[in-house]
mmCIF file of C-alpha atoms in Angstrom:
data_model
loop_
_atom_site.group_PDB
_atom_site.id
_atom_site.type_symbol
_atom_site.label_atom_id
_atom_site.label_comp_id
_atom_site.label_asym_id
_atom_site.label_seq_id
_atom_site.Cartn_x
_atom_site.Cartn_y
_atom_site.Cartn_z
ATOM 1 C CA UNK D 71 70.607 82.549 148.141
ATOM 2 C CA UNK D 72 66.909 81.903 148.731
ATOM 3 C CA UNK D 73 64.872 79.206 150.382
ATOM 4 C CA UNK D 74 61.247 78.070 150.603
ATOM 5 C CA UNK D 75 58.902 79.801 148.125
ATOM 6 C CA UNK D 76 59.015 83.528 147.273
ATOM 7 C CA UNK D 77 62.722 83.591 146.352
ATOM 8 C CA UNK D 78 62.845 80.218 144.592
ATOM 9 C CA UNK D 79 59.680 81.128 142.664
ATOM 10 C CA UNK D 80 61.321 84.379 141.527
ATOM 11 C CA UNK D 81 64.507 82.667 140.396
ATOM 12 C CA UNK D 82 62.611 79.837 138.714
ATOM 13 C CA UNK D 83 60.800 82.433 136.587
ATOM 14 C CA UNK D 84 64.168 83.924 135.616
ATOM 15 C CA UNK D 85 65.490 80.438 134.918
ATOM 16 C CA UNK D 86 62.503 79.656 132.696
ATOM 17 C CA UNK D 87 63.360 82.792 130.713
ATOM 18 C CA UNK D 88 66.891 81.519 130.106
ATOM 19 C CA UNK D 89 68.969 82.720 133.049
ATOM 20 C CA UNK D 90 71.647 80.432 134.461
ATOM 21 C CA UNK D 91 70.624 80.033 138.107
ATOM 22 C CA UNK D 92 73.087 78.866 140.762
ATOM 23 C CA UNK D 93 71.157 77.889 143.886
ATOM 24 C CA UNK D 94 73.229 78.144 147.066
ATOM 25 C CA UNK D 95 72.102 75.470 149.532
ATOM 26 C CA UNK D 96 73.195 74.340 152.973
ATOM 27 C CA UNK D 97 75.538 71.388 152.306
ATOM 28 C CA UNK D 98 73.718 68.983 154.629
ATOM 29 C CA UNK D 99 70.007 69.876 154.707
ATOM 30 C CA UNK D 100 69.695 72.030 151.604
ATOM 31 C CA UNK D 101 66.660 74.204 151.019
ATOM 32 C CA UNK D 102 64.126 73.826 153.850
ATOM 33 C CA UNK D 103 61.509 72.529 151.425
ATOM 34 C CA UNK D 104 63.570 69.434 150.594
ATOM 35 C CA UNK D 105 62.159 68.076 153.872
ATOM 36 C CA UNK D 106 58.595 69.308 153.337
ATOM 37 C CA UNK D 107 56.773 66.095 152.521
ATOM 38 C CA UNK D 108 55.076 63.820 151.835
ATOM 39 C CA UNK D 109 54.534 63.505 148.973
ATOM 40 C CA UNK D 110 58.001 62.679 147.678
ATOM 41 C CA UNK D 111 59.151 61.520 144.259
ATOM 42 C CA UNK D 112 61.015 58.339 145.172
ATOM 43 C CA UNK D 113 64.664 57.871 144.223
ATOM 44 C CA UNK D 114 64.930 54.977 141.798
ATOM 45 C CA UNK D 115 68.657 55.326 141.114
ATOM 46 C CA UNK D 116 71.738 56.862 142.698
ATOM 47 C CA UNK D 117 73.256 56.699 146.169
ATOM 48 C CA UNK D 118 70.196 57.958 148.099
ATOM 49 C CA UNK D 119 67.787 55.293 146.892
ATOM 50 C CA UNK D 120 66.869 54.374 150.491
ATOM 51 C CA UNK D 121 65.934 57.960 151.379
ATOM 52 C CA UNK D 122 62.458 59.499 151.212
ATOM 53 C CA UNK D 123 63.082 61.057 147.799
ATOM 54 C CA UNK D 124 62.633 64.570 146.415
ATOM 55 C CA UNK D 125 59.737 66.521 147.955
ATOM 56 C CA UNK D 126 56.967 67.672 145.655
ATOM 57 C CA UNK D 127 57.229 71.121 147.259
ATOM 58 C CA UNK D 128 60.904 71.500 146.323
ATOM 59 C CA UNK D 129 60.277 70.146 142.825
ATOM 60 C CA UNK D 130 57.582 72.779 142.228
ATOM 61 C CA UNK D 131 59.892 75.826 142.303
ATOM 62 C CA UNK D 132 63.443 74.718 141.527
ATOM 63 C CA UNK D 133 63.646 73.627 137.902
ATOM 64 C CA UNK D 134 66.253 75.208 135.593
ATOM 65 C CA UNK D 135 68.737 75.638 138.456
ATOM 66 C CA UNK D 136 72.147 74.328 139.440
ATOM 67 C CA UNK D 137 72.603 73.320 143.074
ATOM 68 C CA UNK D 138 75.795 74.348 144.850
ATOM 69 C CA UNK D 139 76.005 72.819 148.329
ATOM 70 C CA UNK D 140 77.952 75.437 150.299
ATOM 71 C CA UNK D 141 78.393 76.570 153.897
ATOM 72 C CA UNK D 142 79.049 80.301 154.053
ATOM 73 C CA UNK D 143 79.542 80.088 157.809
ATOM 74 C CA UNK D 144 83.070 79.043 156.781
ATOM 75 C CA UNK D 145 85.468 81.719 155.412
ATOM 76 C CA UNK D 146 86.273 79.506 152.434
ATOM 77 C CA UNK D 147 82.570 79.421 151.600
ATOM 78 C CA UNK D 148 82.359 83.222 151.674
ATOM 79 C CA UNK D 149 85.428 83.409 149.456
ATOM 80 C CA UNK D 150 83.649 81.221 146.875
ATOM 81 C CA UNK D 151 80.549 83.419 147.046
ATOM 82 C CA UNK D 152 82.642 86.555 146.518
ATOM 83 C CA UNK D 153 84.181 84.971 143.416
ATOM 84 C CA UNK D 154 80.700 84.184 142.102
ATOM 85 C CA UNK D 155 79.513 87.723 142.854
ATOM 86 C CA UNK D 156 82.320 89.090 140.716
ATOM 87 C CA UNK D 157 81.021 87.313 137.608
ATOM 88 C CA UNK D 158 77.256 87.137 138.197
ATOM 89 C CA UNK D 159 74.601 89.615 137.076
ATOM 90 C CA UNK D 160 72.068 89.133 139.874
ATOM 91 C CA UNK D 161 72.007 87.955 143.476
ATOM 92 C CA UNK D 162 68.632 87.129 145.057
ATOM 93 C CA UNK D 163 68.500 86.551 148.815
ATOM 94 C CA UNK D 164 65.751 86.209 151.415
ATOM 95 C CA UNK D 165 67.467 86.619 154.772
ATOM 96 C CA UNK D 166 66.423 89.020 157.526
ATOM 97 C CA UNK D 167 67.783 92.553 157.010
ATOM 98 C CA UNK D 168 71.410 92.673 158.137
ATOM 99 C CA UNK D 169 71.727 88.900 158.564
ATOM 100 C CA UNK D 170 74.214 88.500 155.699
ATOM 101 C CA UNK D 171 76.469 91.362 156.811
ATOM 102 C CA UNK D 172 78.515 89.162 159.159
ATOM 103 C CA UNK D 173 79.308 86.915 156.196
ATOM 104 C CA UNK D 174 80.309 89.811 153.961
ATOM 105 C CA UNK D 175 77.361 89.107 151.675
ATOM 106 C CA UNK D 176 75.354 92.274 152.316
ATOM 107 C CA UNK D 177 74.715 94.691 149.438
ATOM 108 C CA UNK D 178 77.202 97.268 150.690
ATOM 109 C CA UNK D 179 80.035 94.723 150.655
ATOM 110 C CA UNK D 180 79.274 92.834 147.449
ATOM 111 C CA UNK D 181 78.489 95.972 145.427
ATOM 112 C CA UNK D 182 82.133 96.960 145.942
ATOM 113 C CA UNK D 183 83.193 93.627 144.441
ATOM 114 C CA UNK D 184 80.791 94.051 141.510
ATOM 115 C CA UNK D 185 79.257 97.541 141.136
ATOM 116 C CA UNK D 186 77.054 96.270 138.301
ATOM 117 C CA UNK D 187 75.391 93.610 140.481
ATOM 118 C CA UNK D 188 71.609 93.656 140.846
ATOM 119 C CA UNK D 189 70.989 92.609 144.451
ATOM 120 C CA UNK D 190 67.384 91.611 145.179
ATOM 121 C CA UNK D 191 66.380 91.254 148.830
ATOM 122 C CA UNK D 192 63.109 89.479 149.652
ATOM 123 C CA UNK D 193 61.875 89.820 153.234
ATOM 124 C CA UNK D 194 58.623 89.677 155.139
ATOM 125 C CA UNK D 195 58.479 93.382 155.960
ATOM 126 C CA UNK D 196 61.260 95.107 154.029
ATOM 127 C CA UNK D 197 64.623 96.669 154.829
ATOM 128 C CA UNK D 198 63.041 99.575 156.746
ATOM 129 C CA UNK D 199 60.056 100.206 158.993
ATOM 130 C CA UNK D 200 59.041 99.089 162.507
ATOM 131 C CA UNK D 201 58.511 95.443 161.454
ATOM 132 C CA UNK D 202 61.680 95.104 159.370
ATOM 133 C CA UNK D 203 63.326 92.622 161.753
ATOM 134 C CA UNK D 204 60.258 90.398 161.958
ATOM 135 C CA UNK D 205 60.356 87.021 160.240
ATOM 136 C CA UNK D 206 57.656 87.138 157.583
ATOM 137 C CA UNK D 207 55.789 84.037 156.479
ATOM 138 C CA UNK D 208 53.014 84.050 153.916
ATOM 139 C CA UNK D 209 50.176 83.151 156.264
ATOM 140 C CA UNK D 210 51.229 85.799 158.819
ATOM 141 C CA UNK D 211 51.352 88.480 156.139
ATOM 142 C CA UNK D 212 47.997 87.352 154.717
ATOM 143 C CA UNK D 213 46.593 87.912 158.204
ATOM 144 C CA UNK D 214 48.327 91.200 159.009
ATOM 145 C CA UNK D 215 47.874 92.847 155.618
ATOM 146 C CA UNK D 216 44.175 92.297 155.032
ATOM 147 C CA UNK D 217 43.903 89.321 152.688
ATOM 148 C CA UNK D 218 42.764 86.772 155.255
ATOM 149 C CA UNK D 219 40.056 89.109 156.547
ATOM 150 C CA UNK D 220 38.366 89.295 153.146
ATOM 151 C CA UNK D 221 38.747 85.584 152.322
ATOM 152 C CA UNK D 222 36.183 82.973 153.320
ATOM 153 C CA UNK D 223 32.432 82.487 153.367
ATOM 154 C CA UNK D 224 30.092 85.358 154.174
ATOM 155 C CA UNK D 225 29.353 84.312 157.746
ATOM 156 C CA UNK D 226 32.430 82.170 158.349
ATOM 157 C CA UNK D 227 35.815 82.890 159.918
ATOM 158 C CA UNK D 228 38.729 84.427 157.997
ATOM 159 C CA UNK D 229 40.765 81.839 156.088
ATOM 160 C CA UNK D 230 44.050 81.746 154.231
ATOM 161 C CA UNK D 231 44.156 81.336 150.472
ATOM 162 C CA UNK D 232 44.639 77.730 149.317
ATOM 163 C CA UNK D 233 48.174 78.414 148.027
ATOM 164 C CA UNK D 234 50.766 80.759 149.541
ATOM 165 C CA UNK D 235 49.656 83.529 147.217
ATOM 166 C CA UNK D 236 51.569 86.322 148.993
ATOM 167 C CA UNK D 237 54.824 84.427 148.501
ATOM 168 C CA UNK D 238 53.948 83.869 144.853
ATOM 169 C CA UNK D 239 53.020 87.488 144.110
ATOM 170 C CA UNK D 240 56.223 88.572 145.855
ATOM 171 C CA UNK D 241 58.226 86.214 143.643
ATOM 172 C CA UNK D 242 56.489 87.653 140.587
ATOM 173 C CA UNK D 243 57.121 91.252 141.667
ATOM 174 C CA UNK D 244 60.771 90.439 142.372
ATOM 175 C CA UNK D 245 61.424 88.778 139.023
ATOM 176 C CA UNK D 246 59.847 91.760 137.259
ATOM 177 C CA UNK D 247 61.899 94.186 139.359
ATOM 178 C CA UNK D 248 65.115 92.306 138.598
ATOM 179 C CA UNK D 249 64.399 92.603 134.869
ATOM 180 C CA UNK D 250 63.773 96.348 135.244
ATOM 181 C CA UNK D 251 67.016 96.764 137.234
ATOM 182 C CA UNK D 252 68.906 94.945 134.467
ATOM 183 C CA UNK D 253 67.466 97.383 131.916
ATOM 184 C CA UNK D 254 68.600 100.253 134.145
ATOM 185 C CA UNK D 255 72.059 98.701 134.334
ATOM 186 C CA UNK D 256 72.164 98.403 130.558
ATOM 187 C CA UNK D 257 71.653 102.171 130.375
ATOM 188 C CA UNK D 258 73.874 103.253 133.274
ATOM 189 C CA UNK D 259 76.296 100.396 133.921
ATOM 190 C CA UNK D 260 75.282 100.434 137.588
ATOM 191 C CA UNK D 261 73.604 97.819 139.727
ATOM 192 C CA UNK D 262 71.361 98.494 142.701
ATOM 193 C CA UNK D 263 69.556 96.843 145.598
ATOM 194 C CA UNK D 264 65.929 95.884 145.065
ATOM 195 C CA UNK D 265 63.958 95.801 148.345
ATOM 196 C CA UNK D 266 60.855 93.596 148.041
ATOM 197 C CA UNK D 267 58.625 92.871 151.045
ATOM 198 C CA UNK D 268 55.801 90.353 151.298
ATOM 199 C CA UNK D 269 53.855 92.960 153.285
ATOM 200 C CA UNK D 270 54.154 95.597 150.547
ATOM 201 C CA UNK D 271 53.238 93.126 147.823
ATOM 202 C CA UNK D 272 50.191 91.980 149.776
ATOM 203 C CA UNK D 273 48.979 95.555 150.276
ATOM 204 C CA UNK D 274 49.523 96.253 146.564
ATOM 205 C CA UNK D 275 47.525 93.190 145.519
ATOM 206 C CA UNK D 276 44.501 94.229 147.580
ATOM 207 C CA UNK D 277 43.894 96.213 144.358
ATOM 208 C CA UNK D 278 40.277 97.398 144.008
ATOM 209 C CA UNK D 279 39.429 96.369 147.585
ATOM 210 C CA UNK D 280 42.078 98.752 148.944
ATOM 211 C CA UNK D 281 41.012 101.444 146.506
ATOM 212 C CA UNK D 282 37.401 101.149 147.640
ATOM 213 C CA UNK D 283 38.429 101.559 151.276
ATOM 214 C CA UNK D 284 40.638 104.564 150.482
ATOM 215 C CA UNK D 285 37.995 106.313 148.375
ATOM 216 C CA UNK D 286 34.993 105.598 150.597
ATOM 217 C CA UNK D 287 36.763 105.942 153.928
ATOM 218 C CA UNK D 288 34.453 103.196 155.180
ATOM 219 C CA UNK D 289 34.988 99.729 156.572
ATOM 220 C CA UNK D 290 35.223 97.073 153.877
ATOM 221 C CA UNK D 291 32.274 94.793 153.227
ATOM 222 C CA UNK D 292 34.008 91.694 154.606
ATOM 223 C CA UNK D 293 34.056 88.164 153.213
ATOM 224 C CA UNK D 294 31.977 87.143 150.214
ATOM 225 C CA UNK D 295 32.990 83.537 149.519
ATOM 226 C CA UNK D 296 32.631 83.006 145.772
ATOM 227 C CA UNK D 297 30.164 85.926 145.452
ATOM 228 C CA UNK D 298 30.824 89.540 144.441
ATOM 229 C CA UNK D 299 29.844 92.513 146.631
ATOM 230 C CA UNK D 300 28.454 94.576 143.751
ATOM 231 C CA UNK D 301 27.531 92.137 140.943
ATOM 232 C CA UNK D 302 24.611 89.671 141.062
ATOM 233 C CA UNK D 303 24.452 86.872 140.008
ATOM 234 C CA UNK D 304 28.190 86.232 140.208
ATOM 235 C CA UNK D 305 29.051 83.220 142.371
ATOM 236 C CA UNK D 306 29.165 79.450 142.624
ATOM 237 C CA UNK D 307 25.901 77.519 142.651
ATOM 238 C CA UNK D 308 25.351 73.905 143.642
ATOM 239 C CA UNK D 309 24.579 71.352 140.967
ATOM 240 C CA UNK D 310 23.328 67.778 141.342
ATOM 241 C CA UNK D 311 26.906 66.539 141.708
ATOM 242 C CA UNK D 312 29.129 69.542 142.424
ATOM 243 C CA UNK D 313 29.328 73.278 141.815
ATOM 244 C CA UNK D 314 29.354 75.676 138.879
ATOM 245 C CA UNK D 315 30.377 79.330 138.816
ATOM 246 C CA UNK D 316 28.049 81.656 136.909
ATOM 247 C CA UNK D 317 28.814 85.261 135.987
ATOM 248 C CA UNK D 318 25.863 87.405 134.927
ATOM 249 C CA UNK D 319 28.044 90.510 135.001
ATOM 250 C CA UNK D 320 25.615 92.853 133.220
ATOM 251 C CA UNK D 321 21.934 92.972 132.253
ATOM 252 C CA UNK D 322 22.493 91.259 128.882
ATOM 253 C CA UNK D 323 24.499 88.406 130.401
ATOM 254 C CA UNK D 324 21.929 88.036 133.150
ATOM 255 C CA UNK D 325 19.320 87.620 130.391
ATOM 256 C CA UNK D 326 21.440 84.909 128.790
ATOM 257 C CA UNK D 327 21.571 83.070 132.115
ATOM 258 C CA UNK D 328 17.805 83.314 132.557
ATOM 259 C CA UNK D 329 17.234 81.823 129.098
ATOM 260 C CA UNK D 330 19.751 79.025 129.598
ATOM 261 C CA UNK D 331 18.266 77.861 132.896
ATOM 262 C CA UNK D 332 14.768 77.961 131.423
ATOM 263 C CA UNK D 333 13.482 81.032 133.241
ATOM 264 C CA UNK D 334 13.378 83.842 130.619
ATOM 265 C CA UNK D 335 10.685 85.659 132.615
ATOM 266 C CA UNK D 336 13.220 86.483 135.348
ATOM 267 C CA UNK D 337 14.969 88.892 132.970
ATOM 268 C CA UNK D 338 11.870 91.140 133.048
ATOM 269 C CA UNK D 339 11.027 90.673 136.728
ATOM 270 C CA UNK D 340 11.044 94.110 138.400
ATOM 271 C CA UNK D 341 13.001 92.668 141.338
ATOM 272 C CA UNK D 342 15.868 91.664 139.059
ATOM 273 C CA UNK D 343 15.690 93.892 135.982
ATOM 274 C CA UNK D 344 18.914 95.843 136.710
ATOM 275 C CA UNK D 345 22.080 94.960 138.575
ATOM 276 C CA UNK D 346 21.265 97.534 141.267
ATOM 277 C CA UNK D 347 17.992 95.814 142.187
ATOM 278 C CA UNK D 348 19.571 92.372 141.789
ATOM 279 C CA UNK D 349 22.158 93.335 144.387
ATOM 280 C CA UNK D 350 19.337 94.572 146.643
ATOM 281 C CA UNK D 351 17.445 91.294 146.176
ATOM 282 C CA UNK D 352 20.549 89.105 146.125
ATOM 283 C CA UNK D 353 19.318 86.382 148.492
ATOM 284 C CA UNK D 354 16.007 85.894 146.678
ATOM 285 C CA UNK D 355 17.556 85.643 143.209
ATOM 286 C CA UNK D 356 20.495 83.443 144.226
ATOM 287 C CA UNK D 357 18.139 80.991 145.951
ATOM 288 C CA UNK D 358 15.914 80.869 142.860
ATOM 289 C CA UNK D 359 18.892 80.193 140.594
ATOM 290 C CA UNK D 360 20.276 77.449 142.828
ATOM 291 C CA UNK D 361 16.855 75.782 142.945
ATOM 292 C CA UNK D 362 17.305 75.289 139.194
ATOM 293 C CA UNK D 363 21.026 74.444 139.042
ATOM 294 C CA UNK D 364 20.681 71.543 141.515
ATOM 295 C CA UNK D 365 18.380 69.797 139.059
ATOM 296 C CA UNK D 366 21.226 68.893 136.688
ATOM 297 C CA UNK D 367 24.793 67.637 136.924
ATOM 298 C CA UNK D 368 27.691 70.014 136.371
ATOM 299 C CA UNK D 369 28.599 68.479 133.004
ATOM 300 C CA UNK D 370 25.024 68.903 131.794
ATOM 301 C CA UNK D 371 25.149 72.613 132.652
ATOM 302 C CA UNK D 372 28.503 72.978 130.901
ATOM 303 C CA UNK D 373 26.959 71.533 127.760
ATOM 304 C CA UNK D 374 23.892 73.790 128.025
ATOM 305 C CA UNK D 375 26.037 76.907 128.521
ATOM 306 C CA UNK D 376 28.600 76.072 125.825
ATOM 307 C CA UNK D 377 29.028 79.031 123.464
ATOM 308 C CA UNK D 378 26.460 81.257 125.204
ATOM 309 C CA UNK D 379 28.901 84.135 125.763
ATOM 310 C CA UNK D 380 28.290 84.316 129.501
ATOM 311 C CA UNK D 381 31.262 83.486 131.769
ATOM 312 C CA UNK D 382 30.859 80.146 133.525
ATOM 313 C CA UNK D 383 33.124 77.441 134.912
ATOM 314 C CA UNK D 384 33.083 74.138 136.705
ATOM 315 C CA UNK D 385 34.870 74.119 140.058
ATOM 316 C CA UNK D 386 37.541 71.463 139.632
ATOM 317 C CA UNK D 387 39.835 69.846 142.155
ATOM 318 C CA UNK D 388 43.590 69.886 141.483
ATOM 319 C CA UNK D 389 43.751 66.492 139.774
ATOM 320 C CA UNK D 390 40.858 67.577 137.578
ATOM 321 C CA UNK D 391 42.705 70.775 136.736
ATOM 322 C CA UNK D 392 45.943 69.023 135.814
ATOM 323 C CA UNK D 393 44.046 66.603 133.538
ATOM 324 C CA UNK D 394 41.853 69.347 132.064
ATOM 325 C CA UNK D 395 41.800 69.261 128.257
ATOM 326 C CA UNK D 396 42.547 72.982 127.997
ATOM 327 C CA UNK D 397 45.439 72.777 130.470
ATOM 328 C CA UNK D 398 46.953 69.923 128.469
ATOM 329 C CA UNK D 399 46.329 71.665 125.137
ATOM 330 C CA UNK D 400 48.206 74.709 126.462
ATOM 331 C CA UNK D 401 51.188 72.467 127.309
ATOM 332 C CA UNK D 402 50.990 73.310 131.018
ATOM 333 C CA UNK D 403 52.112 69.857 132.212
ATOM 334 C CA UNK D 404 55.517 68.572 131.106
ATOM 335 C CA UNK D 405 57.343 65.349 131.833
ATOM 336 C CA UNK D 406 61.049 65.606 132.643
ATOM 337 C CA UNK D 407 63.714 63.040 133.401
ATOM 338 C CA UNK D 408 65.034 63.607 136.923
ATOM 339 C CA UNK D 409 68.579 62.342 137.603
ATOM 340 C CA UNK D 410 67.553 60.134 140.542
ATOM 341 C CA UNK D 411 63.742 59.936 140.391
ATOM 342 C CA UNK D 412 63.379 59.172 136.706
ATOM 343 C CA UNK D 413 60.397 60.515 134.724
ATOM 344 C CA UNK D 414 58.222 62.968 136.650
ATOM 345 C CA UNK D 415 55.651 65.598 135.743
ATOM 346 C CA UNK D 416 55.976 69.309 136.467
ATOM 347 C CA UNK D 417 53.815 72.350 135.814
ATOM 348 C CA UNK D 418 55.252 74.240 132.842
ATOM 349 C CA UNK D 419 56.014 77.957 132.543
ATOM 350 C CA UNK D 420 52.757 79.781 131.668
ATOM 351 C CA UNK D 421 53.795 82.450 129.142
ATOM 352 C CA UNK D 422 53.980 81.742 125.415
ATOM 353 C CA UNK D 423 56.090 83.781 122.973
ATOM 354 C CA UNK D 424 55.794 83.966 119.190
ATOM 355 C CA UNK D 425 59.539 83.399 118.723
ATOM 356 C CA UNK D 426 61.279 82.661 122.038
ATOM 357 C CA UNK D 427 60.831 79.284 123.695
ATOM 358 C CA UNK D 428 61.045 79.575 127.496
ATOM 359 C CA UNK D 429 60.433 76.374 129.386
ATOM 360 C CA UNK D 430 61.918 73.531 131.376
ATOM 361 C CA UNK D 431 65.505 73.038 130.289
ATOM 362 C CA UNK D 432 66.611 71.060 133.346
ATOM 363 C CA UNK D 433 64.800 69.211 136.153
ATOM 364 C CA UNK D 434 65.088 70.433 139.752
ATOM 365 C CA UNK D 435 68.571 69.478 140.987
ATOM 366 C CA UNK D 436 69.559 67.100 143.728
ATOM 367 C CA UNK D 437 71.418 68.705 146.629
ATOM 368 C CA UNK D 438 74.908 69.699 145.499
ATOM 369 C CA UNK D 439 74.434 68.140 142.074
ATOM 370 C CA UNK D 440 76.381 70.917 140.353
ATOM 371 C CA UNK D 441 78.912 71.828 143.041
ATOM 372 C CA UNK D 442 81.913 70.463 141.171
ATOM 373 C CA UNK D 443 80.716 71.861 137.848
ATOM 374 C CA UNK D 444 80.281 75.403 139.208
ATOM 375 C CA UNK D 445 83.561 75.440 141.114
ATOM 376 C CA UNK D 446 85.571 73.888 138.298
ATOM 377 C CA UNK D 447 84.025 75.478 135.209
ATOM 378 C CA UNK D 448 83.050 78.896 136.543
ATOM 379 C CA UNK D 449 85.737 79.531 139.148
ATOM 380 C CA UNK D 450 88.572 77.438 137.721
ATOM 381 C CA UNK D 451 89.196 75.486 140.937
ATOM 382 C CA UNK D 452 91.256 72.323 140.807
ATOM 383 C CA UNK D 453 89.963 68.879 141.743
ATOM 384 C CA UNK D 454 92.361 68.818 144.704
ATOM 385 C CA UNK D 455 91.005 72.138 146.024
ATOM 386 C CA UNK D 456 87.445 70.908 145.616
ATOM 387 C CA UNK D 457 88.238 67.655 147.440
ATOM 388 C CA UNK D 458 89.868 69.628 150.249
ATOM 389 C CA UNK D 459 86.815 71.872 150.670
ATOM 390 C CA UNK D 460 84.552 68.824 150.690
ATOM 391 C CA UNK D 461 86.696 67.218 153.344
ATOM 392 C CA UNK D 462 86.354 70.308 155.546
ATOM 393 C CA UNK D 463 82.543 70.271 155.164
ATOM 394 C CA UNK D 464 82.499 73.579 153.270
ATOM 395 C CA UNK D 465 80.824 72.083 150.217
ATOM 396 C CA UNK D 466 78.696 69.089 149.339
#
């Protein structure tokens, strides 16, 4: 019972690992992200061929799921959900705290139907606290919980991260928490509610930046762009045709960099001989390095640095990333056959196992694609009952 990103990302991870996911969607509009386009994958077959198609946003986080088009504003819809609750292991929802109580789908109610149910609630600010009733969107939480303030160029304004990273980390935390709750249930036989907030996850993923502020008691050092506050050189430098990231993370690696750019004498220069003095003389050294890197194209530098042991990387756009030889070698792009859009490419699940084979078992569903299957096969409903519910607008 999730929409948009954090919840669907969580359940997609579980689906990749083999879970059977039943996605509850509004029978007319479905998940909000079905309308978030362009771009759309065009329908090439089926009854909606004249429509805009399936949005790329929806396709990104809804593979390995069955779509049940259902209105739980109708008592018959709630009755169906209660029947599903009885037989399911996990329910994931991302409604405001208390919003599902009037439908009888709150944890207190459904845990009486199935005491072994793991009930994961994803919200902006959690089930408790002064902000608990606030709607929480990724960009708002990035702003409120510190991430936006430390993101951007040194002298520029705060900016959001290029993807909704707070939603994604929340989805990751939730999937991990669901797995832990299932292990607990295996030991005790009892389910529980898992309360996951975007705000908490964002604070947690401030990681060393938060720790530095807590230990020092001082104001943070602000935005650093691609640079590092306490390691030099460690940033992106311009090339003749783009940018390259260079990481001289210690004195030895700094020496490697000096040799590779043809300036071995810089490794013994008193201004740069240790990281401490390199940090002190950051602007001088970074300008000297960039004066050399702009003399060659990015690919030339990649060839020069190949095998040197120092971390380095080209800065690629998204198309470049998805066509990258390493990305393709790691099987991170898969083609699937969508029921109405035909062949389309999706990003694959990232984790590899020595024995198990998680991955894309089914393409993202069309709205209500599995309604009849779920109601008939899982709940034992007759075709007449299903037709009646469809006629009343309860299902799609």
